[in-house]
mmCIF file of N, CA and C in Angstrom:
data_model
loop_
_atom_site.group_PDB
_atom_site.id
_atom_site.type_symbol
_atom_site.label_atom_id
_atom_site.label_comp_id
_atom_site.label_asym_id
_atom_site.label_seq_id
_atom_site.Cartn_x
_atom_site.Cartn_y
_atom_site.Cartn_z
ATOM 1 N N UNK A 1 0.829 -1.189 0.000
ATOM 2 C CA UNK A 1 0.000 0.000 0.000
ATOM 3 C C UNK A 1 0.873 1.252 0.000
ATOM 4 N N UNK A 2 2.085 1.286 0.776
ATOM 5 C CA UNK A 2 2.985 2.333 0.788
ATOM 6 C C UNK A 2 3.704 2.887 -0.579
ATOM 7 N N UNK A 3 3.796 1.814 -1.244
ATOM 8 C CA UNK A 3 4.300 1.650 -2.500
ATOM 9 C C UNK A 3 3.281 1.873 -3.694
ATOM 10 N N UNK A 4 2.569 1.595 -3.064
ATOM 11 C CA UNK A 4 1.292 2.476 -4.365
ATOM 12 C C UNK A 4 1.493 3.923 -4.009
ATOM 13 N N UNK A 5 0.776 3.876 -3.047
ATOM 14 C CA UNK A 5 1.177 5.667 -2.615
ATOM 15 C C UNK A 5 1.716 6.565 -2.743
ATOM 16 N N UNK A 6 3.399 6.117 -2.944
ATOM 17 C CA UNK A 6 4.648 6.609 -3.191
ATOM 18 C C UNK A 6 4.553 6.789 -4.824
ATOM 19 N N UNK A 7 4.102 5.619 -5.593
ATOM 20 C CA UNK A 7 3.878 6.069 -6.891
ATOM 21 C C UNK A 7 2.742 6.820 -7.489
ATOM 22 N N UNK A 8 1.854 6.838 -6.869
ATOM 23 C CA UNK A 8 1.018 8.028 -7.631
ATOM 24 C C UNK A 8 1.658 9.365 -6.848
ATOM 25 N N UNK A 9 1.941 9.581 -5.734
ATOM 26 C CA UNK A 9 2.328 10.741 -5.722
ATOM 27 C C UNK A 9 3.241 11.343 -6.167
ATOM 28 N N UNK A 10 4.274 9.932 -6.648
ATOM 29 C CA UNK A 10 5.798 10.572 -7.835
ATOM 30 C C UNK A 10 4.738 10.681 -9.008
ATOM 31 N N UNK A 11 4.450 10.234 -9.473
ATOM 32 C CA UNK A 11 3.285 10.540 -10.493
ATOM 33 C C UNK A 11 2.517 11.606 -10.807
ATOM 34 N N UNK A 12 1.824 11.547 -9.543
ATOM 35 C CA UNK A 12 1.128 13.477 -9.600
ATOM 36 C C UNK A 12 2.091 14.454 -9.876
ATOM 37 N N UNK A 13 3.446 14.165 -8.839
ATOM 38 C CA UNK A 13 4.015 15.836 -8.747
ATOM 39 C C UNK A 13 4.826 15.933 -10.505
ATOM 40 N N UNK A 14 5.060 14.712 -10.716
ATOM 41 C CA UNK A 14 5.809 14.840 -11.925
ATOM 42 C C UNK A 14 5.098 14.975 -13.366
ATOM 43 N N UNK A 15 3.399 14.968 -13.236
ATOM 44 C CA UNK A 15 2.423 15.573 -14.367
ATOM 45 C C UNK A 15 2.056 17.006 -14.006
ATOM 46 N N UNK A 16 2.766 17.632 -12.368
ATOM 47 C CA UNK A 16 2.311 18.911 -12.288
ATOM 48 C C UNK A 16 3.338 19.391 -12.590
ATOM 49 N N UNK A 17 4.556 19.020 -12.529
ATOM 50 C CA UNK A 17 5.939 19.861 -13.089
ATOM 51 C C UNK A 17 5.867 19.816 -14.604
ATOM 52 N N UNK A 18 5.306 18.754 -15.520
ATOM 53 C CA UNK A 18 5.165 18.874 -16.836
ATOM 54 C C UNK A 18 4.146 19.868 -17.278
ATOM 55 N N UNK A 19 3.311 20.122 -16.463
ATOM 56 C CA UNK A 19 1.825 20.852 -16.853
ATOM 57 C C UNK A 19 2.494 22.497 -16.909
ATOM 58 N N UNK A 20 2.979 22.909 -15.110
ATOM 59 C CA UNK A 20 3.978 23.896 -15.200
ATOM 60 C C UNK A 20 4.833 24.289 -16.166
ATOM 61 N N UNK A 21 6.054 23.291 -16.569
ATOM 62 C CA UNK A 21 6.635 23.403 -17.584
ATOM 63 C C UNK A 21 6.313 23.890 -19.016
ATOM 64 N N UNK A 22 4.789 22.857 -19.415
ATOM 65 C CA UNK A 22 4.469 23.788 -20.367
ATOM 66 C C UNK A 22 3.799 25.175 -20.940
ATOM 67 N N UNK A 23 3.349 25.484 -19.284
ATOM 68 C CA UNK A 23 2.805 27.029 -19.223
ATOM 69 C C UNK A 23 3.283 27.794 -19.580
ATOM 70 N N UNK A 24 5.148 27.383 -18.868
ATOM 71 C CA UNK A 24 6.079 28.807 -18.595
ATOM 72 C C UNK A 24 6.874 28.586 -20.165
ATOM 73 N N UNK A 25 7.106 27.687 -20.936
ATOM 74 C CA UNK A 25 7.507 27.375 -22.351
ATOM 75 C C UNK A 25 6.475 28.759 -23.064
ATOM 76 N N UNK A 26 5.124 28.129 -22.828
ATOM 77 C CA UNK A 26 4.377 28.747 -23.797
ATOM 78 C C UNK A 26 4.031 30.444 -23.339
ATOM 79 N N UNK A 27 4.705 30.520 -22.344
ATOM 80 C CA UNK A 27 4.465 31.919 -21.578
ATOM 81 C C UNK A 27 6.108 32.753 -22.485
ATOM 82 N N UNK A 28 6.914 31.869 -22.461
ATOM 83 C CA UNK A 28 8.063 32.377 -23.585
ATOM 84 C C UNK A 28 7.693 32.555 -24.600
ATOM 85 N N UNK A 29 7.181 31.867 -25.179
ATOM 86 C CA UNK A 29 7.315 31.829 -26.789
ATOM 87 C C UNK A 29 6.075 32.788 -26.990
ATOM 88 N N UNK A 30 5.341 33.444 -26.474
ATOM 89 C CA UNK A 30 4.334 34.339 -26.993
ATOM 90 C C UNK A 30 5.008 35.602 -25.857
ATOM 91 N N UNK A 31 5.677 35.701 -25.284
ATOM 92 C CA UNK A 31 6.812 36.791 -25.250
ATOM 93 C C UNK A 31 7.900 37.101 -26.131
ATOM 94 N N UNK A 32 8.168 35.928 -26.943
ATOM 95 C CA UNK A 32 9.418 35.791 -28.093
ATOM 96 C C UNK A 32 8.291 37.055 -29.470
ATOM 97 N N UNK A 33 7.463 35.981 -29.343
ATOM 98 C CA UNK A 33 6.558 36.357 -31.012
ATOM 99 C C UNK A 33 6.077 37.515 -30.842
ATOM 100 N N UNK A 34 5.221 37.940 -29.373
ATOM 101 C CA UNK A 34 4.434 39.465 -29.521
ATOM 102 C C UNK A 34 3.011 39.077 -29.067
ATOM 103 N N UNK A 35 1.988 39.648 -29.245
ATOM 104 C CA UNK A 35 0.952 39.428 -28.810
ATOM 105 C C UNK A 35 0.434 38.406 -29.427
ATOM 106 N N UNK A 36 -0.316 37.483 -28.485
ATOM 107 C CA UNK A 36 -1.218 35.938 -28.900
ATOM 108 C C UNK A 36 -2.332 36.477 -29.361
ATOM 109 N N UNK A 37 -2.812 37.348 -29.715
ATOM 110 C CA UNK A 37 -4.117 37.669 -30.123
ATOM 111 C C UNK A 37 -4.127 37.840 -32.099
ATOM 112 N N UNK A 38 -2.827 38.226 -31.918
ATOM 113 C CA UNK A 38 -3.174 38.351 -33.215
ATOM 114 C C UNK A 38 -2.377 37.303 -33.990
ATOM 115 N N UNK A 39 -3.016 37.222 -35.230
ATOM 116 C CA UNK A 39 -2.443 35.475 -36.088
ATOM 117 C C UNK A 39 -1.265 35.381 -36.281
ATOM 118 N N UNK A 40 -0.711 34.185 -36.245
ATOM 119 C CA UNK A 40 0.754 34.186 -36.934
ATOM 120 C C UNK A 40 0.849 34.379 -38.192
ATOM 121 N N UNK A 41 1.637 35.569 -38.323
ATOM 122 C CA UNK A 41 1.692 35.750 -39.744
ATOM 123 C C UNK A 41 2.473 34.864 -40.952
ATOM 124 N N UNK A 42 2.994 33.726 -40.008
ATOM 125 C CA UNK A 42 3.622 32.742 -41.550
ATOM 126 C C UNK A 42 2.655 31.831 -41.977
ATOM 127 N N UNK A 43 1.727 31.404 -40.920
ATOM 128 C CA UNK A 43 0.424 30.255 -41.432
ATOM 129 C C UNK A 43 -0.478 30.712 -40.196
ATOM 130 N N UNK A 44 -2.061 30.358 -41.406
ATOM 131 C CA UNK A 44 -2.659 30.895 -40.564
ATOM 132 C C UNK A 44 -4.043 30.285 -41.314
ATOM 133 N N UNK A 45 -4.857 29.336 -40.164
ATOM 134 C CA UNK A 45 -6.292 28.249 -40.374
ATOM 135 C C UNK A 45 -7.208 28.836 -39.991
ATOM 136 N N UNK A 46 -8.475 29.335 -40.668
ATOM 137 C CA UNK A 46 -9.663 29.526 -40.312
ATOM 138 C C UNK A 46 -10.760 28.693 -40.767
ATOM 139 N N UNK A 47 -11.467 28.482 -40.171
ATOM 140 C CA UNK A 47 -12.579 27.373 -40.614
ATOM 141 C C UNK A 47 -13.770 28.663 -41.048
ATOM 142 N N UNK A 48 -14.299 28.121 -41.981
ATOM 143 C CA UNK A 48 -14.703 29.214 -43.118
ATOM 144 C C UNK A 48 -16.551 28.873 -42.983
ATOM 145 N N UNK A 49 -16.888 27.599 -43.140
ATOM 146 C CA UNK A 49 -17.949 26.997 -43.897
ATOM 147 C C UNK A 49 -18.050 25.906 -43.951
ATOM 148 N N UNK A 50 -19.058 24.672 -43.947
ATOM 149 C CA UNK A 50 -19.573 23.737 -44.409
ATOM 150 C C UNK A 50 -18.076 22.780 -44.565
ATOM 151 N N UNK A 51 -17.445 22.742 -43.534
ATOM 152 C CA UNK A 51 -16.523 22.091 -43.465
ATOM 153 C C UNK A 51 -15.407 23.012 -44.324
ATOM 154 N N UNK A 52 -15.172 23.594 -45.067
ATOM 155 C CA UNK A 52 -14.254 24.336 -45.916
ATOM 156 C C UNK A 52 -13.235 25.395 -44.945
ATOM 157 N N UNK A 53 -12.017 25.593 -45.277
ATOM 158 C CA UNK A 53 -11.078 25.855 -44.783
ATOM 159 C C UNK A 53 -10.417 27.072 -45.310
ATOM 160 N N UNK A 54 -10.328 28.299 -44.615
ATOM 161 C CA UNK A 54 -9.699 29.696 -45.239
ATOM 162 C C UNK A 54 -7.849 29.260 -44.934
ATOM 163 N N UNK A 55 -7.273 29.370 -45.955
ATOM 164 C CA UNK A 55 -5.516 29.173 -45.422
ATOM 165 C C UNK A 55 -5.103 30.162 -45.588
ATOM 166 N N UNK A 56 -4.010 30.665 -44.927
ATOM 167 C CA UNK A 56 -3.096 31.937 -45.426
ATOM 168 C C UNK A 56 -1.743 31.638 -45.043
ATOM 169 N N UNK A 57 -1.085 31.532 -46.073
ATOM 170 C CA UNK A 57 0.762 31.105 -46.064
ATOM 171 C C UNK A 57 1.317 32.433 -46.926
ATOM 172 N N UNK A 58 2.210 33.020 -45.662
ATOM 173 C CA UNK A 58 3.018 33.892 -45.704
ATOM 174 C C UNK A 58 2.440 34.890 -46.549
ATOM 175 N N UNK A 59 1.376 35.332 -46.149
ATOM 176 C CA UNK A 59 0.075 36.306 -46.835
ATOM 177 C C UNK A 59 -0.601 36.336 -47.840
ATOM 178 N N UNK A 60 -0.779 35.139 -48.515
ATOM 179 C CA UNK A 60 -1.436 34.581 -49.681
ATOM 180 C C UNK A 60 -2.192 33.520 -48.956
ATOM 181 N N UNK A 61 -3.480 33.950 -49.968
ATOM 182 C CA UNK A 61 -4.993 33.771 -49.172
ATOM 183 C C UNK A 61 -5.302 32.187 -50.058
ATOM 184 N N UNK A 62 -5.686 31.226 -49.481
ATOM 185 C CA UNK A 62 -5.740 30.276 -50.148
ATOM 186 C C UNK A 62 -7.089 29.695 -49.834
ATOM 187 N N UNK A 63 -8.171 29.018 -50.217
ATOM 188 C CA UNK A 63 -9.343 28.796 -49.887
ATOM 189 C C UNK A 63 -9.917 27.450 -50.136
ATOM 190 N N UNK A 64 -9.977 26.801 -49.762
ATOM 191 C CA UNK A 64 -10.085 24.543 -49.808
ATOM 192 C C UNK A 64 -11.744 24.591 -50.543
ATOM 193 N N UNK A 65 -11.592 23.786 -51.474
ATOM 194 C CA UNK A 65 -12.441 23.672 -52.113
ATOM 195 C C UNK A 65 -13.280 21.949 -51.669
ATOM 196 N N UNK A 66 -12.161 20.947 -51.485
ATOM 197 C CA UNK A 66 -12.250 19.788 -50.871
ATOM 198 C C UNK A 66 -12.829 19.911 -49.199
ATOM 199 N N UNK A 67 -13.815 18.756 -48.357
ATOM 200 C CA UNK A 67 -13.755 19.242 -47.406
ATOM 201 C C UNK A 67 -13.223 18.314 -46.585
ATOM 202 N N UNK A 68 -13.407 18.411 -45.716
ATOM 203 C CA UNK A 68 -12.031 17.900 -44.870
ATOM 204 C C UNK A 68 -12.321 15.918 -45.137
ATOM 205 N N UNK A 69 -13.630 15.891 -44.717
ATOM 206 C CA UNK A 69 -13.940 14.148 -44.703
ATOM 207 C C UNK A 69 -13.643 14.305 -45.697
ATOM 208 N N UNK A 70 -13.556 14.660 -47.323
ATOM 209 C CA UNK A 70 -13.273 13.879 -48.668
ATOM 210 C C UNK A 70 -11.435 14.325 -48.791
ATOM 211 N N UNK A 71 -10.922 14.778 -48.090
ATOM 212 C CA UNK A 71 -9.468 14.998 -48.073
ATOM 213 C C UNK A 71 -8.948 13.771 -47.219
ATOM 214 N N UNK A 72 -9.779 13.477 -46.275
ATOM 215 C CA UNK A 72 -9.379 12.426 -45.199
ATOM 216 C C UNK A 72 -9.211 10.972 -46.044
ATOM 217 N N UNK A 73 -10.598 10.951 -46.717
ATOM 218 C CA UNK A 73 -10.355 9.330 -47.598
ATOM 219 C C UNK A 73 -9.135 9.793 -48.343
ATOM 220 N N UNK A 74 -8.774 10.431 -49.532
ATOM 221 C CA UNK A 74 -8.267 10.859 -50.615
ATOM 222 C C UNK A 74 -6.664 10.177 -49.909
ATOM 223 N N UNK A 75 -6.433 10.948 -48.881
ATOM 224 C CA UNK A 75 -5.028 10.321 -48.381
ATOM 225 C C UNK A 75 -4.715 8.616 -47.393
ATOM 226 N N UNK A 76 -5.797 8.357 -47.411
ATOM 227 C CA UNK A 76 -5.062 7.089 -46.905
ATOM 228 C C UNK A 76 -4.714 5.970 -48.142
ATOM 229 N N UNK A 77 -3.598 5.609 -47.456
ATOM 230 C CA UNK A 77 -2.877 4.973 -48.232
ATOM 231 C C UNK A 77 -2.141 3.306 -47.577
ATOM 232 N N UNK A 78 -1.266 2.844 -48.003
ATOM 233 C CA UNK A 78 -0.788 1.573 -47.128
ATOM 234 C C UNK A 78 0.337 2.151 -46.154
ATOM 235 N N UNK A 79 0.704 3.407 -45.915
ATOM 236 C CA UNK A 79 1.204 3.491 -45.121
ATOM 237 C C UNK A 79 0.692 4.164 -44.109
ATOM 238 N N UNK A 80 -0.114 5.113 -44.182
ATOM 239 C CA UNK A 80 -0.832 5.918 -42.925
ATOM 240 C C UNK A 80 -1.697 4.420 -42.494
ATOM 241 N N UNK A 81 -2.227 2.703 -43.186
ATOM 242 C CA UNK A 81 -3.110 1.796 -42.916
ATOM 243 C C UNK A 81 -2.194 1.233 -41.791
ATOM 244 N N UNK A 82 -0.828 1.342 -42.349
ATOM 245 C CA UNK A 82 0.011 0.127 -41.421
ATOM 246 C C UNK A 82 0.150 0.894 -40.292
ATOM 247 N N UNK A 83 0.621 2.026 -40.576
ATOM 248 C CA UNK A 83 0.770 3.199 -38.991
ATOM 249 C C UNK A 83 -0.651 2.885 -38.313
ATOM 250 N N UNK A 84 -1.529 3.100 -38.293
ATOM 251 C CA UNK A 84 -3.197 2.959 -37.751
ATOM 252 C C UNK A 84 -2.807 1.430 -37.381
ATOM 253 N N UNK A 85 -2.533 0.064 -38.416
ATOM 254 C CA UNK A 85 -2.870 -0.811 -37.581
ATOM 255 C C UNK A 85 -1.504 -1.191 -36.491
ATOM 256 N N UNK A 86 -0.398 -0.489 -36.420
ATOM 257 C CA UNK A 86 0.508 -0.496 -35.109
ATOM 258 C C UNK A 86 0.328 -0.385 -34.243
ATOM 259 N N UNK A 87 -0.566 1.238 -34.449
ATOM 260 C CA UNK A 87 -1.568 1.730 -33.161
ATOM 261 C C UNK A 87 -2.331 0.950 -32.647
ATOM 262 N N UNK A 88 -2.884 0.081 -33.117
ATOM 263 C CA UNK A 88 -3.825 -0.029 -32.573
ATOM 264 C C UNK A 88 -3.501 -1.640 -31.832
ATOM 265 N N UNK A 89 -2.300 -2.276 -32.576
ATOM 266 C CA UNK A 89 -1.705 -3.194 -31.460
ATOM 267 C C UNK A 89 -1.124 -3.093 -30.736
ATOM 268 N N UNK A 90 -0.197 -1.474 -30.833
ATOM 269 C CA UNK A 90 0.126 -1.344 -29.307
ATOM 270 C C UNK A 90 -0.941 -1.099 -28.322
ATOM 271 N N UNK A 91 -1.652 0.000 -29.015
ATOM 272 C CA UNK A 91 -2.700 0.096 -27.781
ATOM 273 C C UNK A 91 -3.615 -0.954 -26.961
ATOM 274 N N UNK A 92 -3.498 -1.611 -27.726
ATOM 275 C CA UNK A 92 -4.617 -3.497 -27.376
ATOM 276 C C UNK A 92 -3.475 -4.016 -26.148
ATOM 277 N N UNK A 93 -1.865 -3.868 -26.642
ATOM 278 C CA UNK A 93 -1.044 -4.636 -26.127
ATOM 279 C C UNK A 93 -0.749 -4.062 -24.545
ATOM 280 N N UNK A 94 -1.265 -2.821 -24.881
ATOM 281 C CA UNK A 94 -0.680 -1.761 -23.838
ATOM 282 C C UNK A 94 -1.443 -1.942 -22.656
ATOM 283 N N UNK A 95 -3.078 -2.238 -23.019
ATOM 284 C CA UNK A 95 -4.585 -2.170 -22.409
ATOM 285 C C UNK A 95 -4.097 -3.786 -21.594
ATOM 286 N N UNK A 96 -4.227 -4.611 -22.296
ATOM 287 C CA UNK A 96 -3.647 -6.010 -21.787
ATOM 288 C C UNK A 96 -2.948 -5.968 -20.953
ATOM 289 N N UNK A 97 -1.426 -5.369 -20.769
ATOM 290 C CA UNK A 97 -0.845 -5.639 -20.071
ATOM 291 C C UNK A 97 -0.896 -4.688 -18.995
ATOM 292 N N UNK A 98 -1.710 -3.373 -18.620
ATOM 293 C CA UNK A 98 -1.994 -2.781 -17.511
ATOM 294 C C UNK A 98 -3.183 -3.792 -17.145
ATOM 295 N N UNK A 99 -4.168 -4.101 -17.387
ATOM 296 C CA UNK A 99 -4.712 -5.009 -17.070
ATOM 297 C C UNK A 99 -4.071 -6.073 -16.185
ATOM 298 N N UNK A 100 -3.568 -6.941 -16.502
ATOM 299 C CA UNK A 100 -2.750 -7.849 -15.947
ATOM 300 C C UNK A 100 -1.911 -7.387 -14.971
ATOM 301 N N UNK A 101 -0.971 -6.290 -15.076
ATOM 302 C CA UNK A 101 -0.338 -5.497 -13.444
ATOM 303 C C UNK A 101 -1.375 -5.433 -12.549
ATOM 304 N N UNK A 102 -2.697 -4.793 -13.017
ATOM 305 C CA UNK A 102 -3.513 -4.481 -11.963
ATOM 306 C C UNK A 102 -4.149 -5.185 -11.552
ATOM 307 N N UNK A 103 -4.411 -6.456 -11.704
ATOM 308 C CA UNK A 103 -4.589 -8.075 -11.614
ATOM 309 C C UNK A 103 -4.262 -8.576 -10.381
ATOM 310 N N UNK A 104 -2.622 -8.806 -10.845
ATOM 311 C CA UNK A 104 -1.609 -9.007 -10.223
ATOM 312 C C UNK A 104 -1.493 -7.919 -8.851
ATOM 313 N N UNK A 105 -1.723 -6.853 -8.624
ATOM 314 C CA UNK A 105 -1.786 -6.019 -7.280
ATOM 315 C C UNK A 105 -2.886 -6.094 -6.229
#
């Protein structure tokens, strides 16, 4: 029981130092760039319409005629299939074997 204990609380403090961490990162980098309010001017996504997409790269206005679900089929291929089915045996493999630790405790 001590030993559970000991690990979620190394656990907690070490997802609150990551959480921290990425505040004060992102508290830099929009001190680096200038104000967060306004867009980045090298790329820049607005959702427009009916799924359709406003782009702007490096101030040229670009406008998606495709919408996103018929862009989604269009690109899969045998390699984004094999990446998806990796995923999804690690994740099975991953589910299994926390399963089984927590079994086992």
């Amino acid at each position: 029981m001590k030993l559970t204990a000991k690990f979620f609380l190394l656990v907690g403090v070490l997802f609150a130092g990551i959480l921290c961490g990425i505040n004060l990162a992102e508290k830099g980098i929009q001190r680096i760039e200038g104000a967060s309010d306004q867009p980045v001017k090298g790329f820049y996504i607005k959702k427009v319409e009916n799924g359709r997409f406003e782009v702007e790269v490096l101030g040229k206005q670009v406008v998606t005629e495709d919408t996103l679900s018929s862009a989604r089929t269009s690109s899969e291929n045998w390699i984004s299939h094999t990446g998806n089915s990796v995923r999804n045996w690690v994740v099975t493999a991953t589910r299994n074997m926390m399963k089984w630790i927590m079994d086992k405790l």
